[in-house]
XYZ file of N, CA and C in Angstrom:
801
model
N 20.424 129.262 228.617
C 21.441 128.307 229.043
C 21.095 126.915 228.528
N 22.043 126.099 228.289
C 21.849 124.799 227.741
C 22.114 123.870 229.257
N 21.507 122.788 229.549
C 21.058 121.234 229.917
C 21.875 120.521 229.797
N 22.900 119.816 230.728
C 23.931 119.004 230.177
C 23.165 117.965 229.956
N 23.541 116.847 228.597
C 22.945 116.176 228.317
C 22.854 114.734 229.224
N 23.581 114.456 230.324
C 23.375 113.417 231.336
C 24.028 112.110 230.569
N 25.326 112.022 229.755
C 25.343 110.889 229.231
C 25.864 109.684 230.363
N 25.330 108.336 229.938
C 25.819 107.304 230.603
C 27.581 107.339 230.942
N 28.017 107.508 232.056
C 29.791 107.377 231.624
C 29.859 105.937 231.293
N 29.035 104.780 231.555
C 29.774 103.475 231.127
C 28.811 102.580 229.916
N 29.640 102.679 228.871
C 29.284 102.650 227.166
C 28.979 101.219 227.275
N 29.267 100.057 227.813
C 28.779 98.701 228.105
C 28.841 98.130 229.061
N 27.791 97.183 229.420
C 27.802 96.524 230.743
C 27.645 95.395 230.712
N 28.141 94.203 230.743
C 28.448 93.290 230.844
C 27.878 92.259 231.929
N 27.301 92.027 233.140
C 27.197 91.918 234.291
C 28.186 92.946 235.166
N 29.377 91.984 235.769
C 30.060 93.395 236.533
C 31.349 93.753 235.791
N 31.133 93.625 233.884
C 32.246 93.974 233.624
C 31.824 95.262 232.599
N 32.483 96.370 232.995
C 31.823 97.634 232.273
C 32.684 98.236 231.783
N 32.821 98.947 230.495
C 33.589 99.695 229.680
C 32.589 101.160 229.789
N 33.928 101.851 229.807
C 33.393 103.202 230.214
C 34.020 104.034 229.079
N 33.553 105.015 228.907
C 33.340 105.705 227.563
C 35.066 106.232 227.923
N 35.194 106.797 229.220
C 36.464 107.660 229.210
C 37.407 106.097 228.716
N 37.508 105.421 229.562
C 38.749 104.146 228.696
C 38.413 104.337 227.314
N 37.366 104.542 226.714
C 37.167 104.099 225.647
C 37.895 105.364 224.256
N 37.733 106.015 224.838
C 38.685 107.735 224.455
C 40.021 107.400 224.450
N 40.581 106.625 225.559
C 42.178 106.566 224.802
C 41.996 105.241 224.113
N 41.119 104.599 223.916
C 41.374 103.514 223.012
C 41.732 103.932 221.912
N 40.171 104.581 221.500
C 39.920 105.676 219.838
C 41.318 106.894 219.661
N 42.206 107.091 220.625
C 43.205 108.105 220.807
C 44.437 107.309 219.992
N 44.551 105.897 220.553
C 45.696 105.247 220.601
C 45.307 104.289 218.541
N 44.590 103.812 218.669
C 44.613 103.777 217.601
C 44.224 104.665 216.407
N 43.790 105.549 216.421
C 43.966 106.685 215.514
C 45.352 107.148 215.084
N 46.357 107.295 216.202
C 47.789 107.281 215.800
C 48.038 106.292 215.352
N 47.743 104.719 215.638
C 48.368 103.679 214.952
C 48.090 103.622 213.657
N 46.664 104.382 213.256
C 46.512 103.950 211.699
C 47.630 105.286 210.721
N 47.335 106.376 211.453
C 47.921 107.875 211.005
C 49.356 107.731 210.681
N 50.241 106.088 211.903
C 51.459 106.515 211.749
C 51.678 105.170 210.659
N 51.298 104.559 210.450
C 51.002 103.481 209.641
C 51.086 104.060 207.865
N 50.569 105.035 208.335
C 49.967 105.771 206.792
C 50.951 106.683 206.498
N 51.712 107.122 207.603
C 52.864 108.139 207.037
C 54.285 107.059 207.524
N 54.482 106.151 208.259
C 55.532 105.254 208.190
C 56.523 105.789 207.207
N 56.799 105.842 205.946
C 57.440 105.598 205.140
C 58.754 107.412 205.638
N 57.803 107.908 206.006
C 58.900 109.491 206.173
C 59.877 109.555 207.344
N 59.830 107.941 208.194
C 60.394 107.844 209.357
C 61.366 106.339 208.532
N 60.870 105.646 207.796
C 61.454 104.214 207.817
C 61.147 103.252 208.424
N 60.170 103.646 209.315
C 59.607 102.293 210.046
C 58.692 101.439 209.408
N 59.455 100.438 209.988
C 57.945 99.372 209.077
C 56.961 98.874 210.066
N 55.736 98.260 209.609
C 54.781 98.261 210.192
C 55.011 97.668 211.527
N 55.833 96.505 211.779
C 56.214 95.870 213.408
C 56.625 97.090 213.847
N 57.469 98.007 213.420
C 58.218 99.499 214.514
C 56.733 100.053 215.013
N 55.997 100.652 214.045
C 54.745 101.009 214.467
C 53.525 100.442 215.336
N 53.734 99.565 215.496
C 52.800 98.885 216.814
C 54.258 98.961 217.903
N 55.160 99.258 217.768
C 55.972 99.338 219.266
C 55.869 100.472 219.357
N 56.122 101.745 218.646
C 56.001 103.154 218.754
C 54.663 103.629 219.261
N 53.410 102.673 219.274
C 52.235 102.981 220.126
C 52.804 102.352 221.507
N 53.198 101.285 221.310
C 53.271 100.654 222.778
C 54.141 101.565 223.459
N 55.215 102.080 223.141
C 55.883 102.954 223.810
C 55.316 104.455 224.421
N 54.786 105.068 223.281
C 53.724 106.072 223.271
C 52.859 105.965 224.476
N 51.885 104.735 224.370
C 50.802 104.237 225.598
C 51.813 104.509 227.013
N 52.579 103.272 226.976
C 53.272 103.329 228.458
C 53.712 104.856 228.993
N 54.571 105.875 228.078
C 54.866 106.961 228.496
C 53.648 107.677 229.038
N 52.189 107.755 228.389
C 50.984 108.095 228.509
C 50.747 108.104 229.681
N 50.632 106.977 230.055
C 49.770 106.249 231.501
C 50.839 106.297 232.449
N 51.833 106.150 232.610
C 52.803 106.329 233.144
C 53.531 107.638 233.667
N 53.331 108.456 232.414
C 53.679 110.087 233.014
C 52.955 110.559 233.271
N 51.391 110.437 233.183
C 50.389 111.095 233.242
C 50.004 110.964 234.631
N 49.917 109.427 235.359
C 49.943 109.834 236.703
C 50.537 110.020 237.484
N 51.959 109.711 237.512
C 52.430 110.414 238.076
C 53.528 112.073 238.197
N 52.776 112.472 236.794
C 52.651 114.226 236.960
C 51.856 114.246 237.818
N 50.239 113.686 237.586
C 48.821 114.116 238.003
C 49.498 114.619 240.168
N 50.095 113.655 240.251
C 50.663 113.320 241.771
C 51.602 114.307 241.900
N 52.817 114.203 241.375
C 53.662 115.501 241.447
C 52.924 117.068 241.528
N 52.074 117.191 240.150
C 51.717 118.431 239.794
C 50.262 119.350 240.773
N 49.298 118.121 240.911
C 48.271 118.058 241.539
C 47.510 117.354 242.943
N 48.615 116.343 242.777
C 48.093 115.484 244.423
C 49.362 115.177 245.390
N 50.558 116.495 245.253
C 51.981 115.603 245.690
C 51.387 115.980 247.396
N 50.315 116.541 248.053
C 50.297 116.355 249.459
C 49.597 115.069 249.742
N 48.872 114.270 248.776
C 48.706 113.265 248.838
C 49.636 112.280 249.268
N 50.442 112.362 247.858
C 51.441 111.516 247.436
C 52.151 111.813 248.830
N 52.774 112.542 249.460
C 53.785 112.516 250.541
C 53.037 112.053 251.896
N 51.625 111.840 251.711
C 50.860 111.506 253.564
C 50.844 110.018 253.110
N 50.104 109.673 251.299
C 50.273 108.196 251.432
C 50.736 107.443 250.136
N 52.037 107.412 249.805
C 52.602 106.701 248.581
C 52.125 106.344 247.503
N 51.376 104.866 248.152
C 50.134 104.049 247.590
C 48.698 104.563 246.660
N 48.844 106.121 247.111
C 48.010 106.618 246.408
C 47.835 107.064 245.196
N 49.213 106.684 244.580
C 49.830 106.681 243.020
C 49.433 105.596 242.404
N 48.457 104.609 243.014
C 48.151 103.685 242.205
C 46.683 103.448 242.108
N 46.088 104.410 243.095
C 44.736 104.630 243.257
C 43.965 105.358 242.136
N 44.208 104.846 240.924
C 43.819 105.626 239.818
C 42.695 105.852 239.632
N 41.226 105.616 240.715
C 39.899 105.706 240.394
C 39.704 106.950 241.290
N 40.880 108.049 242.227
C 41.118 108.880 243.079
C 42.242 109.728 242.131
N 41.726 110.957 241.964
C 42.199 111.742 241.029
C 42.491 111.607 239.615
N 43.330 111.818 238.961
C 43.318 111.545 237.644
C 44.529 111.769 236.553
N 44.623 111.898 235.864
C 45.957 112.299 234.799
C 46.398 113.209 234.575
N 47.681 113.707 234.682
C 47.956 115.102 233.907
C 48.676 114.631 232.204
N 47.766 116.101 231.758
C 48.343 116.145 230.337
C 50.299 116.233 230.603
N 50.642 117.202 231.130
C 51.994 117.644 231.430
C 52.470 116.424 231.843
N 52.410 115.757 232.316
C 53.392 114.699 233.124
C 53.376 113.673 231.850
N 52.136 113.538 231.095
C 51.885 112.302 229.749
C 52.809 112.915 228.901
N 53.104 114.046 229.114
C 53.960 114.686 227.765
C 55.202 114.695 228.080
N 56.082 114.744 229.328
C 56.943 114.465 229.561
C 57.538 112.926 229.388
N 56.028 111.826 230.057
C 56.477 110.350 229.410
C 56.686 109.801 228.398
N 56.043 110.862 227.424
C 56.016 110.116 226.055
C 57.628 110.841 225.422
N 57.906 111.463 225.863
C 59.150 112.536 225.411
C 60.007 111.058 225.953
N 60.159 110.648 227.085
C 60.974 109.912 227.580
C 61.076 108.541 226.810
N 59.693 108.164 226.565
C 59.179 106.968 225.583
C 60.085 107.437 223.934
N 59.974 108.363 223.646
C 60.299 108.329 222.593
C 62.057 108.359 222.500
N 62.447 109.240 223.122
C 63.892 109.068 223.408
C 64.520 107.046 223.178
N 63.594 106.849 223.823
C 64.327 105.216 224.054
C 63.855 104.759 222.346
N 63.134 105.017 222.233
C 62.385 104.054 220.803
C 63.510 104.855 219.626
N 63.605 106.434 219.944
C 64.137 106.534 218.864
C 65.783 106.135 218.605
N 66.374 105.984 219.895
C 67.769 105.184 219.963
C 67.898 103.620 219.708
N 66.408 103.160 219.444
C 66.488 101.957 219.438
C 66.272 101.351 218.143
N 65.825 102.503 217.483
C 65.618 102.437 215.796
C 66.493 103.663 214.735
N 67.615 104.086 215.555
C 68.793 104.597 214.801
C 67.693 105.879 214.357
N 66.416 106.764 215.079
C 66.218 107.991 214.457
C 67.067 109.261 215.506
N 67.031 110.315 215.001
C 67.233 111.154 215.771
C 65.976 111.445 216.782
N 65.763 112.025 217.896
C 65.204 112.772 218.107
C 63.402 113.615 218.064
N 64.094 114.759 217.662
C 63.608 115.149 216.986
C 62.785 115.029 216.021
N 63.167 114.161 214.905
C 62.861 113.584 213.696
C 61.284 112.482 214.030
N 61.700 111.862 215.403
C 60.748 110.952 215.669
C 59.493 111.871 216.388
N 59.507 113.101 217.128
C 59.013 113.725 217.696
C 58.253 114.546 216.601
N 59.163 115.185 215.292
C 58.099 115.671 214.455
C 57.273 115.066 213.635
N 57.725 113.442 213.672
C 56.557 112.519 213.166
C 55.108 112.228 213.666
N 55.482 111.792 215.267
C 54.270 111.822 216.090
C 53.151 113.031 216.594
N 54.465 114.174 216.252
C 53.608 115.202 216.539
C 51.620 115.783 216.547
N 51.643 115.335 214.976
C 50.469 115.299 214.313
C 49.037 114.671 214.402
N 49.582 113.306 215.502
C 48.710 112.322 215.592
C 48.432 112.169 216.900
N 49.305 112.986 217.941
C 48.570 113.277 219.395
C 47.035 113.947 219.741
N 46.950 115.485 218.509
C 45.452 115.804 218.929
C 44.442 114.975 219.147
N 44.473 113.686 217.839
C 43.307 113.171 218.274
C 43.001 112.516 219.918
N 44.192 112.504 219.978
C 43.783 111.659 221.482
C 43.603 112.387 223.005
N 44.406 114.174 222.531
C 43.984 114.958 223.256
C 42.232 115.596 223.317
N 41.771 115.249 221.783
C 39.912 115.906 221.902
C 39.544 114.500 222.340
N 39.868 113.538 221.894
C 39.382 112.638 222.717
C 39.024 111.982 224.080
N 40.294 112.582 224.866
C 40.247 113.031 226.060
C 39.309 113.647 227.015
N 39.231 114.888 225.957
C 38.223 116.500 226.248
C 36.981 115.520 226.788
N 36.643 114.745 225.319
C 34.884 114.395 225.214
C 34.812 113.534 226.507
N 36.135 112.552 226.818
C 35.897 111.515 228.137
C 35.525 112.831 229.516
N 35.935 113.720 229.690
C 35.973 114.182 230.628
C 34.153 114.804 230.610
N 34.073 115.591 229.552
C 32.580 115.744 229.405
C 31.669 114.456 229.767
N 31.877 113.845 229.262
C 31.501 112.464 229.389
C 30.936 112.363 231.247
N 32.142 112.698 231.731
C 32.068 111.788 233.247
C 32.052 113.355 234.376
N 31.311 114.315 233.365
C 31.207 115.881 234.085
C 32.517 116.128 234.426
N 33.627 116.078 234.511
C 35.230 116.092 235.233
C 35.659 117.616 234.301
N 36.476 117.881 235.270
C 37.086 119.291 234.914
C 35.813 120.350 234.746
N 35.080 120.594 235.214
C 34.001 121.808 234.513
C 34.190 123.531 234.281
N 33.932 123.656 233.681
C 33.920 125.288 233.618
C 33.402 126.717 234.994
N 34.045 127.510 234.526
C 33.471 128.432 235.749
C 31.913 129.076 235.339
N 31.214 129.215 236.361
C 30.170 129.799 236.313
C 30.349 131.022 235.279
N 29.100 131.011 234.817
C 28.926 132.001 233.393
C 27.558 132.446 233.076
N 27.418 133.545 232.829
C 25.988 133.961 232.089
C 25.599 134.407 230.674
N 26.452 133.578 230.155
C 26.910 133.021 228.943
C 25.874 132.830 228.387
N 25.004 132.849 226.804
C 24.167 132.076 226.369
C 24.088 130.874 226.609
N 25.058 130.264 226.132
C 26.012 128.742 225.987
C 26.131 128.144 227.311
N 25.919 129.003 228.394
C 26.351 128.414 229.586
C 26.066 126.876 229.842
N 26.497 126.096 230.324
C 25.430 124.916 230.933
C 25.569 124.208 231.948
N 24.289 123.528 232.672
C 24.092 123.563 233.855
C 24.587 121.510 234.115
N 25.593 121.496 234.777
C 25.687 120.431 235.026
C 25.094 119.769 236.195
N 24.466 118.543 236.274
C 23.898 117.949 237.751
C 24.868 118.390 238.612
N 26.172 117.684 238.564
C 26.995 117.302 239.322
C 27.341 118.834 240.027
N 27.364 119.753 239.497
C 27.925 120.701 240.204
C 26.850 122.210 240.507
N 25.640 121.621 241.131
C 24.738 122.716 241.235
C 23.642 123.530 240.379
N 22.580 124.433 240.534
C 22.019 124.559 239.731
C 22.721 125.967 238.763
N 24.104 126.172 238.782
C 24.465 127.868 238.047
C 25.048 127.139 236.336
N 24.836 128.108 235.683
C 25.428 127.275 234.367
C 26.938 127.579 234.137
N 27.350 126.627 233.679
C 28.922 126.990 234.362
C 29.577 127.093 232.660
N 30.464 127.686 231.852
C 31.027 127.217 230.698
C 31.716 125.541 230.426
N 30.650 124.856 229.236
C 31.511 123.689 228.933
C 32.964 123.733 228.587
N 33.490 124.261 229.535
C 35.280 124.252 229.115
C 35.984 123.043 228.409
N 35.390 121.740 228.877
C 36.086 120.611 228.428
C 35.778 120.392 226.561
N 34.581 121.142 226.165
C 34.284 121.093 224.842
C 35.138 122.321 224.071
N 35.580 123.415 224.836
C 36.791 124.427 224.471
C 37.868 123.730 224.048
N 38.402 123.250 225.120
C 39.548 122.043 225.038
C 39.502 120.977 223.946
N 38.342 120.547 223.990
C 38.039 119.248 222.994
C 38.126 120.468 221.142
N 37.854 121.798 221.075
C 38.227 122.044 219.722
C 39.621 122.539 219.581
N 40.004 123.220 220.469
C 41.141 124.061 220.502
C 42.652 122.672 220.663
N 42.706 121.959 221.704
C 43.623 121.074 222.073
C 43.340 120.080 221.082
N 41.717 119.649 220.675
C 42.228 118.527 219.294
C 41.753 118.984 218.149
N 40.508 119.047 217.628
C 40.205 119.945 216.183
C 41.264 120.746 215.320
N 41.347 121.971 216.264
C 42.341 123.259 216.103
C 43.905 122.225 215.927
N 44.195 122.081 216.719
C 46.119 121.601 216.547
C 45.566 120.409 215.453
N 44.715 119.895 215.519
C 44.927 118.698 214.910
C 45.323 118.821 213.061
N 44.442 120.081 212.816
C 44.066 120.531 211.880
C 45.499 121.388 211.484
N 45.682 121.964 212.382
C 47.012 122.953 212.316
C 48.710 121.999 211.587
N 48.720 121.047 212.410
C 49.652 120.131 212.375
C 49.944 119.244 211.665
N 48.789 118.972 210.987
C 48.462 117.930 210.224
C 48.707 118.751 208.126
N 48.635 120.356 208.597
C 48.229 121.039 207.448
C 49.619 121.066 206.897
N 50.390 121.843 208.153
C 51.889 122.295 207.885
C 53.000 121.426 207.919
N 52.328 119.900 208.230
C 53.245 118.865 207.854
C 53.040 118.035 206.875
N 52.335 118.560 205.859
C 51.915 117.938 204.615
C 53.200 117.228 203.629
N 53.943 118.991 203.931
C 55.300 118.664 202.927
C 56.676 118.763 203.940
N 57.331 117.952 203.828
C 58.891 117.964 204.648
C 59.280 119.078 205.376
N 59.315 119.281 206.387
C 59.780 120.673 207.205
C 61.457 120.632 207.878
N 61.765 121.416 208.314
C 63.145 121.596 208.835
C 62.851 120.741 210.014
N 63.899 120.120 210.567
C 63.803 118.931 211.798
C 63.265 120.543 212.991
N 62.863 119.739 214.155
C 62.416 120.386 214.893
C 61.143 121.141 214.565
N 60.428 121.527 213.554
C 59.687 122.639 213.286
C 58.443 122.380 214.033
N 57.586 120.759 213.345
C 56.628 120.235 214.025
C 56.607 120.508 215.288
N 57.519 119.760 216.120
C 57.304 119.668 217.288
C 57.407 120.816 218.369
N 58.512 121.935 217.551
C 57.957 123.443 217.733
C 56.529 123.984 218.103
N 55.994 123.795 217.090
C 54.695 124.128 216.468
C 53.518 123.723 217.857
N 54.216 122.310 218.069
C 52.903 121.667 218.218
C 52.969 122.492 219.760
N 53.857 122.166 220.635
C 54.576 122.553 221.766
C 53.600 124.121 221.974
N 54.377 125.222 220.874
C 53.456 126.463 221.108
C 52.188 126.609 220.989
N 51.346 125.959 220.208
C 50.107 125.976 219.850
C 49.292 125.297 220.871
N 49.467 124.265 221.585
C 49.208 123.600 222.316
C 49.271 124.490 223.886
N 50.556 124.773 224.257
C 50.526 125.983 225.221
C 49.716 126.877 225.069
N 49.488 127.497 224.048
C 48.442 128.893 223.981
C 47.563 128.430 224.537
N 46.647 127.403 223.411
C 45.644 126.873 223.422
C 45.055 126.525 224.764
N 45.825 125.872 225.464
C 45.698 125.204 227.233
C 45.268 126.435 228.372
N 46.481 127.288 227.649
C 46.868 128.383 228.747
C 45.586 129.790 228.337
N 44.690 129.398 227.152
C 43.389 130.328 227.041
C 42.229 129.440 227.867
N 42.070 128.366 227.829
C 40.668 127.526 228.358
C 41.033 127.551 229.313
N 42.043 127.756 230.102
C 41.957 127.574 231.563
C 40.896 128.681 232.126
N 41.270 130.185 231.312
C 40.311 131.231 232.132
C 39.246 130.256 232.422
N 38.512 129.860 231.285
C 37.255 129.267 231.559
C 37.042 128.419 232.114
N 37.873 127.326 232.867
C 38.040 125.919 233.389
C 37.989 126.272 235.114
N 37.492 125.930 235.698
C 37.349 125.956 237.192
C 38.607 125.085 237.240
N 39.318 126.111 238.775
C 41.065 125.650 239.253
C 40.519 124.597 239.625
N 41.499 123.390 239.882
C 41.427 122.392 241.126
C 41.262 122.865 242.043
N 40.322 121.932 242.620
C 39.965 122.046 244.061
C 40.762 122.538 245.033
N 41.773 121.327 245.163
C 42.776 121.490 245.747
C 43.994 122.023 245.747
N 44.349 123.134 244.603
C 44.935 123.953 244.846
C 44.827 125.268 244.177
N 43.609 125.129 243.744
C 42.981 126.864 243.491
C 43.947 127.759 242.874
N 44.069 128.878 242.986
C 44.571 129.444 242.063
C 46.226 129.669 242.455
N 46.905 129.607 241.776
C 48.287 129.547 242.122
C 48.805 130.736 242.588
N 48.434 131.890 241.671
C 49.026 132.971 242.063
C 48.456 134.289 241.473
N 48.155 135.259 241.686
C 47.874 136.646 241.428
C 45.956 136.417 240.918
N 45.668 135.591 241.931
C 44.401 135.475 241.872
C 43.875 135.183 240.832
N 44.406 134.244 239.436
C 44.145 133.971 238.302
C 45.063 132.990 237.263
N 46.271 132.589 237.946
C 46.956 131.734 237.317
C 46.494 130.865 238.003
N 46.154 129.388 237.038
C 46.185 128.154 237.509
C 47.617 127.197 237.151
N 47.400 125.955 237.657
C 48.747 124.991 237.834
C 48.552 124.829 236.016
N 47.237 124.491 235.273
C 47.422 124.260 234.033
C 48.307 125.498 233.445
N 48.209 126.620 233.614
C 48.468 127.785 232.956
C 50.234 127.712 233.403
N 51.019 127.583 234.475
C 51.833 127.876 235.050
C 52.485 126.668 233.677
N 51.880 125.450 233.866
C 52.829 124.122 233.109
C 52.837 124.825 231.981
N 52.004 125.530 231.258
C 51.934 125.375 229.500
C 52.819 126.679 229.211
N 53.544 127.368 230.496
C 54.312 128.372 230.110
C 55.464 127.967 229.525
N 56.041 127.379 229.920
C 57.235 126.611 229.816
C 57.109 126.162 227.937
N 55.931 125.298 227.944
C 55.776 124.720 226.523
C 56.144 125.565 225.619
N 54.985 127.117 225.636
C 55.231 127.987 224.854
C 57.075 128.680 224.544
N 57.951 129.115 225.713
C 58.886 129.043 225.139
C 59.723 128.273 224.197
N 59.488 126.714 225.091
C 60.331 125.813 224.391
C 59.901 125.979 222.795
N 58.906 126.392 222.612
C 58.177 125.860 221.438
C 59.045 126.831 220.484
N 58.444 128.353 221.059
C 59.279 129.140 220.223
C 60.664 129.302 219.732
N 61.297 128.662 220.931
C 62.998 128.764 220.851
C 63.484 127.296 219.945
N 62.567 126.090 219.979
C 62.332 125.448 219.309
C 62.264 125.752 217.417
N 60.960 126.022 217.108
C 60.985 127.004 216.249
C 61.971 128.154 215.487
N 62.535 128.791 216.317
C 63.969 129.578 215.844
C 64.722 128.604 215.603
N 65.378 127.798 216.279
C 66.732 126.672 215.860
C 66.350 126.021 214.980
N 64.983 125.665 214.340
C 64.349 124.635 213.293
C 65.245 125.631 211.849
N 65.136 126.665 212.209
C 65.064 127.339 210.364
C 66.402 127.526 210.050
N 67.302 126.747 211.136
C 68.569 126.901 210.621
C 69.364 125.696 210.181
N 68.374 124.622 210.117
C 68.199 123.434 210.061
C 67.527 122.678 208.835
N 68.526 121.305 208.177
C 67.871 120.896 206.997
C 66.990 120.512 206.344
N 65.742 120.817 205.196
C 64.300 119.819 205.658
C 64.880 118.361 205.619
N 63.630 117.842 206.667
C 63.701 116.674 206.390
C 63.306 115.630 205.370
N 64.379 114.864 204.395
C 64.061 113.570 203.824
C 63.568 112.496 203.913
N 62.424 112.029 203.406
C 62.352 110.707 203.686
C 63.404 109.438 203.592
N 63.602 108.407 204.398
C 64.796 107.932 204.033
C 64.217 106.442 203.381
N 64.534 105.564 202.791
C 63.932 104.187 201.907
C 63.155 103.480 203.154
N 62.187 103.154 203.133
C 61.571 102.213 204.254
C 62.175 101.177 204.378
N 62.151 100.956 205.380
C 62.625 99.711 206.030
C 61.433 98.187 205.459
N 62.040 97.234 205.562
C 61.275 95.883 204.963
C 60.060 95.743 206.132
N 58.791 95.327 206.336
C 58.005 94.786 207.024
C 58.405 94.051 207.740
C-alpha cells in the first residue's frame, strides 16, 4: 500500500493571508481556458475582449451553479433547516452537476449576446473544461476530500484523515479519466471542424461514463450514502442523464452542417 503524501493544503502564507492550493486549481483551470480559447478564438469570431468575458461568464456560472447544485443535490436538508447555509462555502462544497448546468446558463446569455448559436459556443468551450476538471481532482487530493473506498489494492493508500485502512485514491482516477482522458479525447476530435453539436455530444457522454465508473471507487457522501440498490450514488444517478443527452446529442449532430469558421471579429 502507498502513504498519502501529507501535502500542505495552503500553497502560501502570508501572515493571516493564505492561498490554498484548492483556490489555486481553479485559478490554473480558469486560465488555461483563457489562453486555449484565445488560441482557437478565430473558429468562434471572438476577439480577444469577447474572450476575457466568455471566462468571466464561464467563472460566474462555475461558482454559482456549483454551489448551489452542491445544496440542491447534496445538502438540500441543510439548505431547508438553514438558508444561509448556501453561503457557508468553507461547510460542504461544489457540485460538478450544478457548475455544469451554470455554465450552460452562462453560456446561453454570452452566446445571445455575441450573435453565436448555441451550440456552436458550447462546442468551442467544450475542449478547454478538462483542464479545470483534473485540476479540480488534484485540489481535492490536495485537501484529502472525496476519498476512495477501502481496498486491498496494491495501489491502495492510506490517508491520515480517514483511518489506518488503505482506501483507493479515487480523486487521482478522476483527475486522469475526467481531465487527462477527455482532455485528450476532445481536444483530438476537434482538431478539424465537426458537425454543430458533435463536441459537446462527445464531451457530455464521455464525461458521464467516465464519472459514473470512479464513483464505484469513490466513497458515497456521508450524508446520503447510497441512493439506491445498495450501489448507486447521487454522482452516478446525475451523470445518467449526461450520458443520454450526450448520445441523442450525438445522433442529431450527423444530420447537421460542419462547422465554418466565420472572419474574426476586430480586437
Amino acid at each position: 500500500m502507498l502513504q498519502y503524501p501529507e501535502i500542505d493544503p495552503v500553497a502560501l502564507a502570508l501572515g493571516p493571508f493564505k492561498i490554498h492550493w484548492y483556490g489555486l486549481m481553479y485559478v490554473i483551470g480558469f486560465a488555461a481556458a483563457w489562453g486555449l480559447a484565445r488560441a482557437r478564438r478565430a473558429r468562434v469570431g471572438l476577439s480577444q475582449d469577447a474572450v476575457g468575458d466568455l471566462i468571466f461568464f464561464g467563472a460566474l456560472g462555475v461558482v454559482l451553479g456549483g454551489r448551489l447544485g452542491y445544496a440542491l443535490f447534496y445538502g438540500f436538508d441543510k439548505l431547508l433547516a438553514d438558508p444561509v447555509w448556501i453561503f457557508k462555502v468553507w461547510d460542504g462544497g461544489m457540485s460538478f452537476h450544478g457548475g455544469l448546468l451554470g455554465v450552460l446558463i452562462a453560456m446561453l446569455m454570452f452566446a445571445r449576446r455575441h450573435q453565436l448559436t448555441f451550440f456552436q459556443l458550447t462546442d468551442f468551450i467544450a475542449p478547454m473544461v478538462p483542464i479545470g476538471l483534473g485540476a479540480g481532482r488534484l485540489g481535492n487530493f490536495i485537501n484529502q476530500e472525496l476519498p476512495g473506498r477501502i481496498t486491498d489494492v496494491s495501489w491502495g493508500m492510506v490517508y491520515p484523515l480517514y483511518g489506518p485502512e488503505p482506501r483507493h485514491p479515487s480523486q487521482l482516477y478522476q483527475f486522469a479519466l475526467e481531465g487527462v482522458a477527455l482532455f485528450a479525447i476532445l481536444w483530438f476530435v476537434s482538431r478539424e471542424p465537426r458537425q454543430k453539436g458533435l463536441i459537446s455530444g462527445l464531451f457530455l457522454l464521455c464525461y458521464g461514463c467516465f464519472r459514473f465508473i470512479t464513483e464505484f471507487f469513490r466513497q458515497p457522501d456521508s450524508q446520503l450514502g447510497f441512493i439506491a440498490f445498495d450501489w448507486l450514488t447521487m454522482g452516478q444517478l446525475l451523470s445518467l442523464p449526461m450520458v443520454l443527452f450526450g448520445l441523442l446529442l450525438m445522433a442529431w449532430s450527423r444530420g447537421q452542417e460542419v462547422a465554418q469558421p466565420p472572419v474574426p471579429r476586430a480586437s
